Structures are given as C-alpha cells and as structure tokens.
Amino acid sequence: MTRPAPAYTRGAALPALLAQRIVIIDGAMGTMIQRYQLGEADFRHAALADHPKDLKGDNDLLVLTRPDVIREIHEQYLAAGADIIETNTFGATSIAQEDYGLGHLAREMNIAAARVAREAADRYSSPDHPRLVAGALGPTPRTASISPDVNDPGARNISFDQLRDSYREQAEGLLEGGCDLFLVETIFDTLNAKAAIFALDELMEATGERLPVIISGTVTDASGRILSGQTVGAFWHSVRHARPLAIGLNCALGATLMRPYIEELGRVAGDTFVSCYPNAGLPNPMSDTGFDETPEVTGGLMEEFAKAGFLNIVGGCCGTTPAHIAAIAQRVGRYQPRALASRPFSRLVAEA
C-alpha cells in the first residue's frame, strides 16, 4: 500500500496556499546586487583582509560582509508581493566557493543567508499573508554527467559523492539558519540534481525535519533539452521519485521560448505543482538590467501563462527586478492556479 509522505515540519502552509492561488517567488539577486556598484572592499571583512584571491563577484559572500545589502534586496521583493524569497546561496557550496579559495566558509554562508532571509520574511509576514524562505541550492560549476575534456569522454571533474557531501553541508546550514523549504534550481545536469536530492533526503531522515522540496530545471536552447541531454519529460521522470512539492523550469530562456516546455511539464507532471521563473527575455547589454524585457512585458507574458492554466508558482530569474515581480503579481493575481490531475498510479486497496 502506498503510504503518504510524512507531514511537513516546516513550510506546512505552502501546499494549501498553492491550492488557493498562484504563489509568487522573487526575482534575480545578481541584477539587484549590480545596482549597488560594490567594490572589492565590500566583499571583505576583517577575517578576509589579507585573502590572496580577488573576491569581487562572489555574491554569496555578501551575506557575511554586506548583509545589509542582501536584506534590503529581500525586503524589496517582499514589498513587491513575493510570497517566497530565495536565500542568496546559489553558489554557496564548498565546490563553487573553491574558485575563490573560500570552500571552508560554505556552511557559515548558508547559515547567515538563511538568517538574513528569515528576518526579512518574518518582518513582512502576517497571519493572512505568510512569507516563506526557500533555501536555494544551485547547480555548482561542475557537472557529473559530461566530460570536461573533448578528447576523453569518460573524464569527470567531480563525483556523485563529492556533490552529495557538498550539498549536504549547504542544506545543513540552510536548515540551521531557518529556511522553510528547499529549492534545487537551475538544473543543467540531472545527476547533479540527484546528488542534491539524495543529500536532502539524508538530512531530513537524520534530523526528523521534513520540508517541501521544489525542483527546477533549465532548458538551455531551442532543442528543449537540459544541458545533459534530457527532454523536459525525461527530466521529470528522473526526479519524480523525490516526490517534490513542485517541479518547474527557470533561467536560460525568456518566457516566450519557455512556454512550450512549461506546457509539456504541466502535462507530464499532472499530479505535481508547477513553478516557472524565466529570465527577463534575452540578454541585452544596452538595457539597465542586461536583459530585454520591461516589467510590463514580463508581467504580460506571465499573465498569458496564468490564463492558459500553466502556473502554480511564478516569479523571475536573470534580469528581473522588484518591479518585474510586482507586475507579475498584479497580472496573475486574477487567475486561478493550475489544477492538479489525479495521481497517475492507482493505489492498492490493502497491503499484500
């Protein structure tokens, strides 16, 4: 007999909220950080004064050196109407931080990032409008499925176990810092995502905490596949065993190009909520945000998605700002959320 998943010990309000209305997630962090025109000194504190590597650009580090900036960005998205804000931890794994020689600070970064987001969310929360913190787990700059050497197809620069251990450390920090759910996002390699899922399962089993998990892949081009070669349907069937609360797509493509893939995902994952947070169109160096779409354009496109019945969670990725999120929230708020289909597999009436 199929047994129900254990009750959530955090983020328990989210499933009911998703059944009631389209839920808004925040927009890009990097775009907003660029507006502050930070210099090298902003990425250092006393303990890093003599660090031998340049640190400018390590945006995850700002939760330790300029938490005021990150808190202010979170609050701008909350004021714009975001129900969920993501921790500033896209690259806060020991693997990603190796590029800056800061792998040893990964856990501390995640704890601090979750606490900063928690403080902001709590400030804006009310009984009628709870605000949630998503602990963000990014893809890392390594890939477990693809060789980094064109002359050696079997070569790998990371193992599954290394990824799992790094994700476990990150998730422990996010949990300690107070996140409500986990978001495994911008997945370009499903094997990397499986390592993150495995780490989350281990952590929740060990701690007794049970948090909602959202899984979000990235279609990299018009072929409709993620970088490691899977179609959207194949990607879903590779991760559905994790029983995520929501499955979705983010980044890489603007909404116009993403539309057929979100529609396909909603069709194959009929029993699971769908999330969608695209870029603000295509890159445009002449734009203030570095991307094509204005808030009005992005908001209008997301309204079309909502009207078509594609959405449960919606927000923005690269190039989106609080103005984009406010426009999305205003435009999709008049529509009902995507309805879930019945589960595809029948349950046994009794145990064998």
Tab-separated table of C-alpha atoms in Angstrom:
chain	number	residue	atom	x	y	z
A	1	MET	CA	0.000	0.000	0.000
A	2	THR	CA	1.324	3.466	-0.875
A	3	ARG	CA	1.962	5.397	2.307
A	4	PRO	CA	1.594	9.179	2.477
A	5	ALA	CA	4.717	11.278	2.851
A	6	PRO	CA	5.453	12.436	6.406
A	7	ALA	CA	3.848	15.737	7.368
A	8	TYR	CA	5.946	18.829	6.802
A	9	THR	CA	7.551	20.193	9.938
A	10	ARG	CA	8.352	23.471	8.176
A	11	GLY	CA	6.656	25.231	5.287
A	12	ALA	CA	3.451	23.372	6.140
A	13	ALA	CA	1.290	26.273	4.923
A	14	LEU	CA	2.636	26.104	1.368
A	15	PRO	CA	0.588	23.203	-0.079
A	16	ALA	CA	-2.714	24.791	0.967
A	17	LEU	CA	-1.559	28.158	-0.341
A	18	LEU	CA	-0.718	26.610	-3.715
A	19	ALA	CA	-4.186	25.099	-3.927
A	20	GLN	CA	-5.771	28.508	-3.292
A	21	ARG	CA	-3.866	30.836	-5.615
A	22	ILE	CA	-0.814	31.342	-7.771
A	23	VAL	CA	2.147	31.845	-5.440
A	24	ILE	CA	4.792	34.478	-6.202
A	25	ILE	CA	8.503	33.779	-5.858
A	26	ASP	CA	11.090	36.559	-6.021
A	27	GLY	CA	13.312	37.704	-8.887
A	28	ALA	CA	17.021	37.888	-9.652
A	29	MET	CA	19.559	38.576	-6.923
A	30	GLY	CA	22.542	39.319	-9.178
A	31	THR	CA	20.712	42.020	-11.124
A	32	MET	CA	19.899	43.803	-7.902
A	33	ILE	CA	23.393	43.488	-6.456
A	34	GLN	CA	24.786	45.137	-9.597
A	35	ARG	CA	22.751	48.245	-8.798
A	36	TYR	CA	24.806	48.799	-5.645
A	37	GLN	CA	28.066	49.083	-7.637
A	38	LEU	CA	30.015	47.281	-4.937
A	39	GLY	CA	33.794	47.199	-4.934
A	40	GLU	CA	36.382	44.714	-3.721
A	41	ALA	CA	36.239	46.132	-0.185
A	42	ASP	CA	32.555	45.248	0.082
A	43	PHE	CA	33.405	41.580	-0.396
A	44	ARG	CA	35.861	41.529	2.503
A	45	HIS	CA	35.681	41.809	6.264
A	46	ALA	CA	38.459	41.711	8.841
A	47	ALA	CA	38.998	37.954	8.553
A	48	LEU	CA	39.393	38.248	4.764
A	49	ALA	CA	41.511	41.403	4.699
A	50	ASP	CA	44.589	39.511	3.510
A	51	HIS	CA	42.861	36.826	1.444
A	52	PRO	CA	45.095	36.288	-1.608
A	53	LYS	CA	42.336	35.999	-4.245
A	54	ASP	CA	40.093	38.707	-5.644
A	55	LEU	CA	36.618	38.326	-4.141
A	56	LYS	CA	34.570	40.866	-6.084
A	57	GLY	CA	31.793	38.965	-7.835
A	58	ASP	CA	31.394	36.316	-5.137
A	59	ASN	CA	27.845	37.464	-4.436
A	60	ASP	CA	27.168	34.653	-1.955
A	61	LEU	CA	29.889	36.077	0.283
A	62	LEU	CA	27.921	39.297	0.781
A	63	VAL	CA	25.719	37.614	3.401
A	64	LEU	CA	28.820	37.769	5.631
A	65	THR	CA	30.377	41.050	4.522
A	66	ARG	CA	27.365	43.194	3.482
A	67	PRO	CA	24.261	41.529	4.916
A	68	ASP	CA	22.535	44.923	4.863
A	69	VAL	CA	22.562	44.867	1.056
A	70	ILE	CA	21.099	41.370	0.834
A	71	ARG	CA	18.451	42.123	3.474
A	72	GLU	CA	17.397	45.259	1.604
A	73	ILE	CA	17.038	43.315	-1.656
A	74	HIS	CA	14.922	40.654	0.051
A	75	GLU	CA	12.690	43.345	1.506
A	76	GLN	CA	12.231	44.994	-1.887
A	77	TYR	CA	10.945	41.711	-3.317
A	78	LEU	CA	8.678	41.164	-0.319
A	79	ALA	CA	7.277	44.669	-0.703
A	80	ALA	CA	6.643	43.872	-4.382
A	81	GLY	CA	4.432	40.956	-3.365
A	82	ALA	CA	6.707	37.910	-3.202
A	83	ASP	CA	5.356	35.057	-1.093
A	84	ILE	CA	8.666	33.168	-1.283
A	85	ILE	CA	12.151	34.656	-1.191
A	86	GLU	CA	15.248	32.649	-2.060
A	87	THR	CA	18.360	32.665	0.068
A	88	ASN	CA	21.408	34.262	-1.530
A	89	THR	CA	23.153	30.888	-1.789
A	90	PHE	CA	23.142	29.990	-5.486
A	91	GLY	CA	26.901	29.402	-5.378
A	92	ALA	CA	27.345	28.807	-1.660
A	93	THR	CA	28.609	25.237	-1.879
A	94	SER	CA	32.161	24.319	-0.959
A	95	ILE	CA	32.605	23.183	-4.574
A	96	ALA	CA	31.614	26.545	-6.055
A	97	GLN	CA	33.488	28.515	-3.406
A	98	GLU	CA	36.728	26.715	-4.253
A	99	ASP	CA	37.072	29.198	-7.126
A	100	TYR	CA	37.609	31.913	-4.530
A	101	GLY	CA	39.514	29.793	-2.027
A	102	LEU	CA	36.586	30.005	0.382
A	103	GLY	CA	35.246	26.465	0.468
A	104	HIS	CA	35.749	26.409	4.232
A	105	LEU	CA	33.179	29.206	4.645
A	106	ALA	CA	30.343	27.461	2.794
A	107	ARG	CA	28.404	26.321	5.850
A	108	GLU	CA	28.757	29.716	7.525
A	109	MET	CA	27.497	31.430	4.353
A	110	ASN	CA	24.391	29.282	4.239
A	111	ILE	CA	23.525	29.810	7.877
A	112	ALA	CA	23.940	33.568	7.505
A	113	ALA	CA	21.992	33.714	4.239
A	114	ALA	CA	19.036	31.832	5.700
A	115	ARG	CA	19.018	34.049	8.780
A	116	VAL	CA	19.054	37.249	6.729
A	117	ALA	CA	16.176	35.995	4.573
A	118	ARG	CA	14.308	34.725	7.649
A	119	GLU	CA	14.484	38.134	9.315
A	120	ALA	CA	13.154	39.839	6.198
A	121	ALA	CA	10.371	37.311	5.671
A	122	ASP	CA	9.275	37.488	9.307
A	123	ARG	CA	9.127	41.271	9.122
A	124	TYR	CA	6.671	41.092	6.208
A	125	SER	CA	4.674	38.045	7.317
A	126	SER	CA	1.166	38.238	8.705
A	127	PRO	CA	-1.405	35.570	9.569
A	128	ASP	CA	-3.224	36.361	6.313
A	129	HIS	CA	-0.088	36.553	4.213
A	130	PRO	CA	2.722	34.266	5.370
A	131	ARG	CA	6.114	34.766	3.731
A	132	LEU	CA	8.404	31.792	3.227
A	133	VAL	CA	12.148	31.321	2.823
A	134	ALA	CA	13.413	28.931	0.161
A	135	GLY	CA	16.884	27.568	0.777
A	136	ALA	CA	18.425	27.772	-2.697
A	137	LEU	CA	20.767	25.021	-3.906
A	138	GLY	CA	22.401	25.941	-7.214
A	139	PRO	CA	23.948	23.584	-9.777
A	140	THR	CA	27.672	24.166	-8.908
A	141	PRO	CA	30.153	24.899	-11.725
A	142	ARG	CA	30.909	21.176	-12.135
A	143	THR	CA	28.933	18.520	-13.990
A	144	ALA	CA	28.809	14.862	-13.052
A	145	SER	CA	27.493	13.698	-16.432
A	146	ILE	CA	29.615	15.494	-19.004
A	147	SER	CA	33.323	15.250	-19.656
A	148	PRO	CA	35.284	18.498	-19.372
A	149	ASP	CA	37.766	17.061	-21.916
A	150	VAL	CA	36.565	16.649	-25.514
A	151	ASN	CA	39.326	14.103	-26.057
A	152	ASP	CA	38.270	11.910	-23.135
A	153	PRO	CA	34.510	11.235	-22.934
A	154	GLY	CA	34.976	9.289	-19.702
A	155	ALA	CA	36.718	12.085	-17.816
A	156	ARG	CA	34.932	13.766	-14.916
A	157	ASN	CA	35.976	16.614	-12.622
A	158	ILE	CA	33.502	15.788	-9.847
A	159	SER	CA	31.950	12.657	-8.381
A	160	PHE	CA	28.433	12.000	-7.140
A	161	ASP	CA	29.708	11.563	-3.587
A	162	GLN	CA	31.555	14.877	-3.671
A	163	LEU	CA	28.415	16.638	-4.863
A	164	ARG	CA	26.262	14.925	-2.255
A	165	ASP	CA	28.629	15.873	0.568
A	166	SER	CA	28.806	19.486	-0.586
A	167	TYR	CA	25.032	19.744	-0.900
A	168	ARG	CA	24.575	18.114	2.494
A	169	GLU	CA	26.800	20.748	4.095
A	170	GLN	CA	24.876	23.501	2.323
A	171	ALA	CA	21.483	22.115	3.300
A	172	GLU	CA	22.548	21.730	6.931
A	173	GLY	CA	23.453	25.413	7.012
A	174	LEU	CA	20.194	26.469	5.381
A	175	LEU	CA	18.197	24.363	7.810
A	176	GLU	CA	20.073	25.771	10.796
A	177	GLY	CA	19.515	29.289	9.517
A	178	GLY	CA	15.746	28.825	9.366
A	179	CYS	CA	14.597	28.101	5.813
A	180	ASP	CA	11.045	26.801	5.231
A	181	LEU	CA	11.662	24.789	2.061
A	182	PHE	CA	14.455	23.694	-0.258
A	183	LEU	CA	14.759	24.803	-3.877
A	184	VAL	CA	17.077	22.763	-6.110
A	185	GLU	CA	17.315	25.161	-9.028
A	186	THR	CA	18.823	25.924	-12.422
A	187	ILE	CA	19.489	22.234	-13.032
A	188	PHE	CA	21.560	21.638	-16.152
A	189	ASP	CA	22.693	18.140	-15.150
A	190	THR	CA	20.157	15.765	-13.645
A	191	LEU	CA	22.887	13.739	-11.937
A	192	ASN	CA	23.926	16.845	-10.006
A	193	ALA	CA	20.304	17.317	-9.014
A	194	LYS	CA	20.062	13.707	-7.878
A	195	ALA	CA	23.043	14.297	-5.600
A	196	ALA	CA	21.241	17.286	-4.071
A	197	ILE	CA	18.026	15.296	-3.679
A	198	PHE	CA	19.924	12.445	-2.034
A	199	ALA	CA	21.599	14.875	0.362
A	200	LEU	CA	18.247	16.419	1.291
A	201	ASP	CA	16.704	13.015	1.890
A	202	GLU	CA	19.599	12.031	4.150
A	203	LEU	CA	19.404	15.294	6.074
A	204	MET	CA	15.664	15.107	6.642
A	205	GLU	CA	15.910	11.480	7.699
A	206	ALA	CA	18.698	12.300	10.161
A	207	THR	CA	17.069	15.387	11.682
A	208	GLY	CA	13.412	14.403	11.615
A	209	GLU	CA	12.664	17.710	9.879
A	210	ARG	CA	10.514	17.460	6.753
A	211	LEU	CA	10.500	20.410	4.348
A	212	PRO	CA	8.839	20.876	0.969
A	213	VAL	CA	11.246	20.484	-1.961
A	214	ILE	CA	10.918	22.309	-5.279
A	215	ILE	CA	12.981	21.108	-8.236
A	216	SER	CA	13.632	23.454	-11.153
A	217	GLY	CA	15.479	22.571	-14.337
A	218	THR	CA	16.925	24.708	-17.090
A	219	VAL	CA	16.241	24.198	-20.797
A	220	THR	CA	19.373	25.552	-22.415
A	221	ASP	CA	18.301	26.056	-26.033
A	222	ALA	CA	15.552	25.571	-28.606
A	223	SER	CA	16.145	21.808	-28.645
A	224	GLY	CA	14.020	21.628	-25.490
A	225	ARG	CA	16.673	19.737	-23.540
A	226	ILE	CA	18.719	20.452	-20.468
A	227	LEU	CA	22.493	20.533	-20.971
A	228	SER	CA	22.982	16.892	-20.006
A	229	GLY	CA	20.650	15.906	-22.842
A	230	GLN	CA	17.268	15.141	-21.317
A	231	THR	CA	13.952	16.391	-22.598
A	232	VAL	CA	11.605	18.018	-20.123
A	233	GLY	CA	9.591	14.801	-19.854
A	234	ALA	CA	12.674	12.671	-19.260
A	235	PHE	CA	13.911	15.142	-16.664
A	236	TRP	CA	10.644	14.856	-14.744
A	237	HIS	CA	10.672	11.067	-14.771
A	238	SER	CA	14.260	11.129	-13.493
A	239	VAL	CA	13.387	13.147	-10.388
A	240	ARG	CA	9.752	12.303	-9.663
A	241	HIS	CA	10.805	9.642	-7.147
A	242	ALA	CA	11.731	12.526	-4.826
A	243	ARG	CA	8.036	13.493	-4.652
A	244	PRO	CA	8.761	17.226	-4.890
A	245	LEU	CA	6.001	19.607	-3.933
A	246	ALA	CA	6.614	21.393	-7.240
A	247	ILE	CA	8.575	20.820	-10.432
A	248	GLY	CA	9.498	23.637	-12.774
A	249	LEU	CA	11.815	25.492	-15.096
A	250	ASN	CA	13.854	28.636	-14.613
A	251	CYS	CA	16.601	30.721	-16.211
A	252	ALA	CA	18.186	30.243	-19.688
A	253	LEU	CA	15.171	31.220	-21.767
A	254	GLY	CA	12.719	34.076	-21.595
A	255	ALA	CA	9.041	33.292	-21.173
A	256	THR	CA	8.278	33.284	-24.901
A	257	LEU	CA	10.746	30.493	-25.636
A	258	MET	CA	9.996	28.662	-22.397
A	259	ARG	CA	6.247	28.388	-22.991
A	260	PRO	CA	6.095	25.017	-24.834
A	261	TYR	CA	8.334	23.379	-22.243
A	262	ILE	CA	6.300	24.622	-19.278
A	263	GLU	CA	3.175	23.387	-21.037
A	264	GLU	CA	4.785	19.979	-21.584
A	265	LEU	CA	5.962	19.784	-17.992
A	266	GLY	CA	2.466	20.530	-16.729
A	267	ARG	CA	1.116	17.746	-18.908
A	268	VAL	CA	3.570	15.027	-17.828
A	269	ALA	CA	3.637	16.076	-14.161
A	270	GLY	CA	-0.110	16.300	-13.798
A	271	ASP	CA	-0.144	15.403	-10.111
A	272	THR	CA	2.523	17.897	-9.050
A	273	PHE	CA	2.507	21.700	-8.755
A	274	VAL	CA	4.433	23.587	-11.468
A	275	SER	CA	6.807	26.517	-10.974
A	276	CYS	CA	8.077	28.898	-13.622
A	277	TYR	CA	10.532	31.757	-13.261
A	278	PRO	CA	12.096	32.737	-16.583
A	279	ASN	CA	14.675	35.349	-17.433
A	280	ALA	CA	13.513	38.795	-18.485
A	281	GLY	CA	13.865	37.814	-22.128
A	282	LEU	CA	17.223	37.557	-23.856
A	283	PRO	CA	20.458	39.319	-22.837
A	284	ASN	CA	20.731	42.943	-23.927
A	285	PRO	CA	23.792	44.873	-22.749
A	286	MET	CA	22.075	48.170	-23.595
A	287	SER	CA	19.349	47.545	-21.011
A	288	ASP	CA	19.559	48.697	-17.378
A	289	THR	CA	19.147	45.107	-16.203
A	290	GLY	CA	21.143	43.489	-19.014
A	291	PHE	CA	18.008	41.838	-20.412
A	292	ASP	CA	15.344	42.785	-22.937
A	293	GLU	CA	12.039	42.738	-21.138
A	294	THR	CA	10.498	45.539	-19.131
A	295	PRO	CA	8.274	44.683	-16.148
A	296	GLU	CA	5.187	45.293	-18.283
A	297	VAL	CA	6.332	42.810	-20.939
A	298	THR	CA	7.278	40.089	-18.447
A	299	GLY	CA	4.089	40.630	-16.473
A	300	GLY	CA	2.010	40.328	-19.631
A	301	LEU	CA	3.696	37.102	-20.677
A	302	MET	CA	3.198	35.565	-17.254
A	303	GLU	CA	-0.459	36.600	-17.377
A	304	GLU	CA	-0.774	34.590	-20.597
A	305	PHE	CA	0.728	31.577	-18.812
A	306	ALA	CA	-1.704	32.014	-15.926
A	307	LYS	CA	-4.665	32.397	-18.256
A	308	ALA	CA	-3.635	29.178	-20.022
A	309	GLY	CA	-3.617	27.345	-16.697
A	310	PHE	CA	0.124	26.601	-16.557
A	311	LEU	CA	1.088	28.127	-13.213
A	312	ASN	CA	1.196	27.354	-9.514
A	313	ILE	CA	4.395	29.269	-8.650
A	314	VAL	CA	5.716	32.152	-10.745
A	315	GLY	CA	8.495	34.704	-10.486
A	316	GLY	CA	11.615	35.811	-12.297
A	317	CYS	CA	15.208	34.819	-12.887
A	318	CYS	CA	18.076	36.742	-14.533
A	319	GLY	CA	17.291	40.353	-15.341
A	320	THR	CA	14.145	40.578	-13.264
A	321	THR	CA	13.717	43.183	-10.525
A	322	PRO	CA	11.155	44.009	-7.834
A	323	ALA	CA	9.281	45.983	-10.497
A	324	HIS	CA	9.046	42.800	-12.603
A	325	ILE	CA	7.768	40.814	-9.623
A	326	ALA	CA	5.201	43.493	-8.773
A	327	ALA	CA	3.950	43.434	-12.371
A	328	ILE	CA	3.761	39.635	-12.379
A	329	ALA	CA	1.908	39.560	-9.046
A	330	GLN	CA	-0.608	42.136	-10.227
A	331	ARG	CA	-1.229	40.424	-13.578
A	332	VAL	CA	-1.540	36.794	-12.426
A	333	GLY	CA	-3.465	37.500	-9.222
A	334	ARG	CA	-6.815	37.457	-11.009
A	335	TYR	CA	-6.401	33.862	-12.220
A	336	GLN	CA	-6.972	30.529	-10.539
A	337	PRO	CA	-3.896	28.331	-10.038
A	338	ARG	CA	-3.265	25.325	-12.237
A	339	ALA	CA	-5.375	22.405	-11.040
A	340	LEU	CA	-3.718	19.096	-10.244
A	341	ALA	CA	-4.818	15.962	-12.053
A	342	SER	CA	-5.485	12.715	-10.216
A	343	ARG	CA	-2.432	10.664	-9.436
A	344	PRO	CA	-1.295	8.537	-12.390
A	345	PHE	CA	-0.841	5.283	-10.470
A	346	SER	CA	-3.677	3.598	-8.611
A	347	ARG	CA	-3.148	2.622	-5.007
A	348	LEU	CA	-3.602	-0.896	-3.707
A	349	VAL	CA	-6.659	-1.264	-1.509
A	350	ALA	CA	-4.699	-3.296	1.017
A	351	GLU	CA	-1.178	-4.403	1.687
A	352	ALA	CA	-0.184	-7.708	0.164
